[in-house]
Each structure stands twice: as C-alpha cells, then as structure tokens.
PDB file of C-alpha atoms in Angstrom:
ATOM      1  CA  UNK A   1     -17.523  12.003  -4.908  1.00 54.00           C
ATOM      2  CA  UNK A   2     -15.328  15.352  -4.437  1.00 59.00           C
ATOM      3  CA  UNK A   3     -15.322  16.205  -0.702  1.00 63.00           C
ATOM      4  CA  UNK A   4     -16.172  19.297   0.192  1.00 66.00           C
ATOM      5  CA  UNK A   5     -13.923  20.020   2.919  1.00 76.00           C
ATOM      6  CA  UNK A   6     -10.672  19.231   4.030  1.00 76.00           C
ATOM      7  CA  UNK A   7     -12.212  17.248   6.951  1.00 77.00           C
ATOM      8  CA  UNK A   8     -14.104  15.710   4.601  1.00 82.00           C
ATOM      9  CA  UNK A   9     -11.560  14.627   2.389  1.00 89.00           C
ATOM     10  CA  UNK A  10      -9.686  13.030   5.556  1.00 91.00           C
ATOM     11  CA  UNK A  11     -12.632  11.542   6.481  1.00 94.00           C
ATOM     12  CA  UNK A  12     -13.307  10.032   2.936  1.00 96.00           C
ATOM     13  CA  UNK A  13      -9.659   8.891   2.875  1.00 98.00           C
ATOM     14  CA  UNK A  14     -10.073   7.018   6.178  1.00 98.00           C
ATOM     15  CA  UNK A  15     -12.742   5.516   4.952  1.00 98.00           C
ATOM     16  CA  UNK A  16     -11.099   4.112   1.736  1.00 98.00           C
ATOM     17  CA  UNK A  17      -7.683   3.363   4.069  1.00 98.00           C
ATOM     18  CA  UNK A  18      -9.990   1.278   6.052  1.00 98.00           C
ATOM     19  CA  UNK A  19     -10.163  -1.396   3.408  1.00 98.00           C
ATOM     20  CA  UNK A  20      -6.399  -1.209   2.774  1.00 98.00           C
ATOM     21  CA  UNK A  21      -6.615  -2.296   6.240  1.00 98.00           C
ATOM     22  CA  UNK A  22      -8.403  -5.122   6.017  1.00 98.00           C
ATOM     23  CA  UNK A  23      -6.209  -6.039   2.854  1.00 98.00           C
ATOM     24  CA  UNK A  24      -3.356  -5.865   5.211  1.00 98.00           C
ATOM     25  CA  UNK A  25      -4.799  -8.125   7.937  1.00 97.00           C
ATOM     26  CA  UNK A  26      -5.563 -11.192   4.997  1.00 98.00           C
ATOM     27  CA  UNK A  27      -2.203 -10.670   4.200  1.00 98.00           C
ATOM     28  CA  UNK A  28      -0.750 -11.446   7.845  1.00 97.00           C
ATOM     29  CA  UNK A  29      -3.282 -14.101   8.335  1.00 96.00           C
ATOM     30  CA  UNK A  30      -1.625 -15.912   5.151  1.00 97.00           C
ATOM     31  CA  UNK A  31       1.874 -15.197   6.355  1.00 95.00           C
ATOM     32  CA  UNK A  32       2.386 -12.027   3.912  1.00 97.00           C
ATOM     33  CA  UNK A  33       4.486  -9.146   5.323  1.00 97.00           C
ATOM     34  CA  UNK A  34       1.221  -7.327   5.714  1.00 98.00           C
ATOM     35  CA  UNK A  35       0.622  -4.643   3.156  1.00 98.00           C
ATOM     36  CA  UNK A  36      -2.668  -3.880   1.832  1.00 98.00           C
ATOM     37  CA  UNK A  37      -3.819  -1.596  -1.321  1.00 98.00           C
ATOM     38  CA  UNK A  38      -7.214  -0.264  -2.756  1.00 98.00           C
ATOM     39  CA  UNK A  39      -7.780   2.101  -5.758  1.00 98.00           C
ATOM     40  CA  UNK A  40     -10.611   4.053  -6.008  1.00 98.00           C
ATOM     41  CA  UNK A  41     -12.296   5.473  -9.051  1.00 98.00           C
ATOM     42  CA  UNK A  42     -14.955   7.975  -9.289  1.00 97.00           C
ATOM     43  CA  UNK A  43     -15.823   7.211  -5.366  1.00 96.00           C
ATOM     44  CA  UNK A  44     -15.902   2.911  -5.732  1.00 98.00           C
ATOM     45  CA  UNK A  45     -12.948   0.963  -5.306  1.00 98.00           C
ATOM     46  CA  UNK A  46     -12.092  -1.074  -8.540  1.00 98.00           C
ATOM     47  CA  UNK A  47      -9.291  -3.048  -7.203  1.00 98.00           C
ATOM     48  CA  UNK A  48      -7.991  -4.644  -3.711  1.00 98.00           C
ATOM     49  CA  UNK A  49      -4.765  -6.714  -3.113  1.00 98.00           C
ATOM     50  CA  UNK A  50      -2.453  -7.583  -0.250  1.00 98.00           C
ATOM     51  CA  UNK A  51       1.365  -8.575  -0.545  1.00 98.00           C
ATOM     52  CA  UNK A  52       1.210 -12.173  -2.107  1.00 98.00           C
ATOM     53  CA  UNK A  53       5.430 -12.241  -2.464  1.00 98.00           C
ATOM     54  CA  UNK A  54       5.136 -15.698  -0.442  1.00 97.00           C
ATOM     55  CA  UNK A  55       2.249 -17.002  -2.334  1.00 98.00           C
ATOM     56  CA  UNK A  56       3.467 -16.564  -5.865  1.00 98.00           C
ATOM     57  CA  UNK A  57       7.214 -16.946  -5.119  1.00 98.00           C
ATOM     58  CA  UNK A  58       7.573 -13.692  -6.631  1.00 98.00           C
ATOM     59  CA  UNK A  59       9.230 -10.685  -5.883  1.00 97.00           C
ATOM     60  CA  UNK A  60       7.330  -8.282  -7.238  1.00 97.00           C
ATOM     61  CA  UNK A  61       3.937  -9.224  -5.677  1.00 98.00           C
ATOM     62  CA  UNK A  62       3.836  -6.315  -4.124  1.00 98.00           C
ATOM     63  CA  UNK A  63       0.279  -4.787  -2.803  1.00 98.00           C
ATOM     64  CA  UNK A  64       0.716  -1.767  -5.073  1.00 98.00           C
ATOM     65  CA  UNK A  65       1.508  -3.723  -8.006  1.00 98.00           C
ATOM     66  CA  UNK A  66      -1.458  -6.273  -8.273  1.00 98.00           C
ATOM     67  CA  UNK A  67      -3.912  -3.366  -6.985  1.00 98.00           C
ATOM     68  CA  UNK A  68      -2.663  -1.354 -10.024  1.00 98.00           C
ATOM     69  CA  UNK A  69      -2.589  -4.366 -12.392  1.00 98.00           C
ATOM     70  CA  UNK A  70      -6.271  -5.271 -11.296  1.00 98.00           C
ATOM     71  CA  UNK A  71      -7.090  -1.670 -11.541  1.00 98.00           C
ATOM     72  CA  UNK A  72      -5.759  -1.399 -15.124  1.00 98.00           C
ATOM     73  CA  UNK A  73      -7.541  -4.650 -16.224  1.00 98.00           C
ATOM     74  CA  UNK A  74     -10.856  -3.093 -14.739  1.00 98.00           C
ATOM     75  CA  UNK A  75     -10.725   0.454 -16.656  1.00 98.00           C
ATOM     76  CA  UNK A  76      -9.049  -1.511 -20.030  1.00 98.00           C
ATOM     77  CA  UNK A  77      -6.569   1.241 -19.606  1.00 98.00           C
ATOM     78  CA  UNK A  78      -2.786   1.011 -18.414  1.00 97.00           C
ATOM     79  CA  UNK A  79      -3.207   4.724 -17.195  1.00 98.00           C
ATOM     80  CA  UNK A  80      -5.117   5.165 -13.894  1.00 98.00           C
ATOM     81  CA  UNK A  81      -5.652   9.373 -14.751  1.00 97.00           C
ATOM     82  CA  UNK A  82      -8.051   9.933 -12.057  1.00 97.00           C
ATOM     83  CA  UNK A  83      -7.688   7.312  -9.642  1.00 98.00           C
ATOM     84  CA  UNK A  84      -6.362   7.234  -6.379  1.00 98.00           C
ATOM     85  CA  UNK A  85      -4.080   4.480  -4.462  1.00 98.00           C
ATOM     86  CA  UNK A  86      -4.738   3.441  -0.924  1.00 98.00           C
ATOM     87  CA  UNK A  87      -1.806   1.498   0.467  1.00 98.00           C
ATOM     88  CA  UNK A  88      -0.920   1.034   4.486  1.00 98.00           C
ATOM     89  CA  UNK A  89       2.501   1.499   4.140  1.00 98.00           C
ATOM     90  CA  UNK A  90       4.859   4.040   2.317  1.00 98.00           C
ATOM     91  CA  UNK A  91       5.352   2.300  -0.966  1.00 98.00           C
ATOM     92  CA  UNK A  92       8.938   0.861  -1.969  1.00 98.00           C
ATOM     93  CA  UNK A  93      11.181   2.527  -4.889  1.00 97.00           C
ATOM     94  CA  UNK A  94       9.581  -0.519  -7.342  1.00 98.00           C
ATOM     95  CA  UNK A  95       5.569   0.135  -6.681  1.00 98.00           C
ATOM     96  CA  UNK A  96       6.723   4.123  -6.431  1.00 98.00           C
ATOM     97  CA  UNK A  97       7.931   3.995 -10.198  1.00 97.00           C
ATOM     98  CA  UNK A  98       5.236   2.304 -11.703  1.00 98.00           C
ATOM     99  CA  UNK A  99       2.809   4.373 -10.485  1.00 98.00           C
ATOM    100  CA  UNK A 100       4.781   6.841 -12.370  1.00 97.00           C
ATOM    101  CA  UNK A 101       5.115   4.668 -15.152  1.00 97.00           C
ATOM    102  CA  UNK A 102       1.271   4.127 -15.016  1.00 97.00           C
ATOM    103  CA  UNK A 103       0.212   7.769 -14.476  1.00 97.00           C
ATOM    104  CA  UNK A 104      -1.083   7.761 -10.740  1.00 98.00           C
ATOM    105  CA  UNK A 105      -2.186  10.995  -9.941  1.00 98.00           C
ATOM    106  CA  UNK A 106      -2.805  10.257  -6.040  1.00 98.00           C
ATOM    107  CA  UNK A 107      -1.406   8.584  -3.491  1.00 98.00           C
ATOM    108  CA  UNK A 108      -2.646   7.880   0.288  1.00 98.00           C
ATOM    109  CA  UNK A 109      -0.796   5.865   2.451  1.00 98.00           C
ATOM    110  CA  UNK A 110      -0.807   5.070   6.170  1.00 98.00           C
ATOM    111  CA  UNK A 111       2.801   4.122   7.807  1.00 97.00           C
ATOM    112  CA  UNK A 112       6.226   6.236   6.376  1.00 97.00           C
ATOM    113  CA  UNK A 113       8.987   4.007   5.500  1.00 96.00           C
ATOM    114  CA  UNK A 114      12.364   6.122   6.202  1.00 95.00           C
ATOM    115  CA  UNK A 115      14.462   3.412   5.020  1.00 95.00           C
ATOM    116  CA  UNK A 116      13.334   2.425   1.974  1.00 95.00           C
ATOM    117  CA  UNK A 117      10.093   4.717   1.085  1.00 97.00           C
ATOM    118  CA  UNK A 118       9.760   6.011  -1.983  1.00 97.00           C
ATOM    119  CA  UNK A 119       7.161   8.865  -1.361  1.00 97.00           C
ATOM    120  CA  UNK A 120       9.178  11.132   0.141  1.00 95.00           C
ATOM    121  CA  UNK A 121      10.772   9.077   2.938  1.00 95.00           C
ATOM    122  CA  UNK A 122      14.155   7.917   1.926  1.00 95.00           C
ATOM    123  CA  UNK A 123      13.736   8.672  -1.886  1.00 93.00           C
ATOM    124  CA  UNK A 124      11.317  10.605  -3.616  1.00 95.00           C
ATOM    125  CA  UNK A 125      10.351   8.946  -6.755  1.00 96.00           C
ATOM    126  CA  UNK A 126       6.629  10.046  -7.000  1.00 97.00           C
ATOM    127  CA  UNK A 127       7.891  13.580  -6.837  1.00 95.00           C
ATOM    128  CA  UNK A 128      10.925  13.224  -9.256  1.00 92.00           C
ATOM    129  CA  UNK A 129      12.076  16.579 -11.289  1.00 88.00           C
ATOM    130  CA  UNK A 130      11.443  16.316 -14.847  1.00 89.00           C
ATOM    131  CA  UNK A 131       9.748  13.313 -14.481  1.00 88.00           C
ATOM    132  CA  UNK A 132       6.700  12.528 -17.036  1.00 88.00           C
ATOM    133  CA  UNK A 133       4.451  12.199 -14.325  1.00 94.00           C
ATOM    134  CA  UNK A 134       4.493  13.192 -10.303  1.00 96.00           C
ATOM    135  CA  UNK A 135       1.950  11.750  -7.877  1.00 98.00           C
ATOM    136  CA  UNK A 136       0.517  14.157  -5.129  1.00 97.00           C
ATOM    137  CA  UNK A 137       0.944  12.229  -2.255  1.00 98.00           C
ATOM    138  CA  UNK A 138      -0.907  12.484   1.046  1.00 97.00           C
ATOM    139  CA  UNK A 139       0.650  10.318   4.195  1.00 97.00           C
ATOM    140  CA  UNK A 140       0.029   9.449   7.916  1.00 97.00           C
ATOM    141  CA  UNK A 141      -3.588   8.331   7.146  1.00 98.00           C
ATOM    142  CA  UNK A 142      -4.339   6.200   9.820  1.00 98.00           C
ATOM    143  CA  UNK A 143      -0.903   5.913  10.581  1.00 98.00           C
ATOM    144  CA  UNK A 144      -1.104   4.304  13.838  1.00 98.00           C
ATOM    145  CA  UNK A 145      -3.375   1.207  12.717  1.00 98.00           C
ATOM    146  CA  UNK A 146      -1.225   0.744   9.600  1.00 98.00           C
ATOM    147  CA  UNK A 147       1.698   0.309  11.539  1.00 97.00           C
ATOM    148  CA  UNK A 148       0.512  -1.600  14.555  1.00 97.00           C
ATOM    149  CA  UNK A 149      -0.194  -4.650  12.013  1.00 97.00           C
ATOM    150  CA  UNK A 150       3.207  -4.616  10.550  1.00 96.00           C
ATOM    151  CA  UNK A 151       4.754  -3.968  13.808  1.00 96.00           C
ATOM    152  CA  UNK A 152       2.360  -6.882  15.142  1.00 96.00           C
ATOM    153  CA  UNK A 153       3.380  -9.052  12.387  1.00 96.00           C
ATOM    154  CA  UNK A 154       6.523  -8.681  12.685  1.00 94.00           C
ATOM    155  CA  UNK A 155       6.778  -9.099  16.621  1.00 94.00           C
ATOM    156  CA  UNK A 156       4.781 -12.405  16.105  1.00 92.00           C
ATOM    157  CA  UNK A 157       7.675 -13.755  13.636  1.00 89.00           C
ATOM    158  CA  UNK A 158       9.844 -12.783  15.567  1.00 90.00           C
ATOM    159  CA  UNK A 159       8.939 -14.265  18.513  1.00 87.00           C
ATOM    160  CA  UNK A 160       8.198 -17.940  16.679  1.00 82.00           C
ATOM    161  CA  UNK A 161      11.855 -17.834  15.308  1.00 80.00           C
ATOM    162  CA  UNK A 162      13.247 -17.813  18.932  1.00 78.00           C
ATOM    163  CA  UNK A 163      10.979 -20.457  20.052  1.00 70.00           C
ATOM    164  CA  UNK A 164      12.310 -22.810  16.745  1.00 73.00           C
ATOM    165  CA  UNK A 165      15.243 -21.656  17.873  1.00 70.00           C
ATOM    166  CA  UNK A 166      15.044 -22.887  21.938  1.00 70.00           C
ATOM    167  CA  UNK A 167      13.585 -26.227  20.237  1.00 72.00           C
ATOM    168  CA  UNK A 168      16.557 -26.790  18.514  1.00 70.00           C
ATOM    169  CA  UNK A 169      19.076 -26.301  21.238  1.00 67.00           C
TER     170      UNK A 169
END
C-alpha cells in the first residue's frame, strides 16, 4: 500500500497512529505510563504493544521494544527493512537505538519529547552521523490526541497522590 499523495500518506499514517492510540489507552487503563506502538508491514500491522514497565517489573518494557520484538518474531527476521513504527510518543534514547540496532527504516510518532526524545527532540539517535543505519522519521501525527492521554494520565496520578496524601494528614 504506497500512497499516492502526500495527503494520502498523512491520511494512511493517521490511520495506522490510530491503533497506537488505542495501545496507549490499554496501557493507562492498566496503570502503564501510556505509550502505545504498532508496526506495519506491507500495509497490515504485524505487531501491537503498550508500555508494560509496571506489569513485568522491567525497565525496558517499553512500547517500542515489545512492538519490535513481536514484529521480529512475526517476519523470523531481527531486521524490520521495510517496516514502519507507529508509536504516540517521541521514543526514548533506549527504543531510539534499537531501532537502529534493528534496521528501522521509518518512524511515525505522535507527541515530541524535548527532554528526553531521541528522534530529534533532545538527542538525535535515529539520525546519528556515521551510524550503520538512520531512520526517516516523521512526527506530530496526531499530536494532540497522543498527548492529551499522557497529559490525562498523568493529571489523574497526580491528582490521586494528593488525595493519599490529605488521607494521611
């Protein structure tokens, strides 16, 4: 599926950001900073995944990272060469470097991350010099939705912490 147009190829990466979407809601309805990922392949998604860090007591359970694991599993191959990654927010400098590491060539993603973004916000990883591999990278796709749920999320926790924090005094 190759658009046609440059409307078309927002359009089709709206569409496929949707479902990153809805990766990141699951992931705030299970208490998971709220994250989501796709990647597509030849037009169908292959893999989906939401931030599990909570959930797996690990670190590294990053959206990016099971959506390119599951992704890798589903091709038998540990490079994604012609597959693009739909994540909600700017990824961080670990899910940046391996999709270096696993030869990414595209990357959509909704909210920028100026602190700690690794697509061009504060560091540039994807677009390294001399690098093996640099990822073209497309942002602000559905920007606003993508950061309303982290914003949400946040403002929710937020908001329950100071009302533990009234009980106890």
């Amino acid at each position: 599926m190759t658009p046609k147009t440059q409307a078309d190829s927002t359009a089709m990466d709206e569409h496929y950001m949707a479902y990153a979407l809805e990766e990141a809601c699951l992931a705030s309805s299970e208490g998971e900073v709220p994250v989501g990922a796709v990647v597509v392949f030849n037009g169908e998604i292959i893999a989906r995944a939401h931030n599990m860090v909570e959930a797996l007591k690990q670190g590294s359970a990053h959206a990016e990272l099971l959506a390119i694991n599951a992704a890798s599993r589903a091709l038998d191959a540990w490079r994604l060469d012609g597959c693009t990654l739909y994540v909600t927010k700017e990824p961080c400098p670990m899910c940046a470097g391996a999709m270096v590491c696993c030869r990414v060539p595209r990357l959509v993603f909704g909210s920028p991350d100026s602190r700690t973004g690794a697509a061009g916000g504060a560091f540039s990883i994807t677009a390294m010099p001399n690098a093996l591999h640099t990822v073209d990278v497309t942002s602000g796709i559905l920007q606003e939705q993508c950061l309303a749920v982290i914003q949400d999320f946040f403002r929710r926790r937020r908001k329950e912490a100071s009302k533990r924090q009234d009980a106890k005094e």
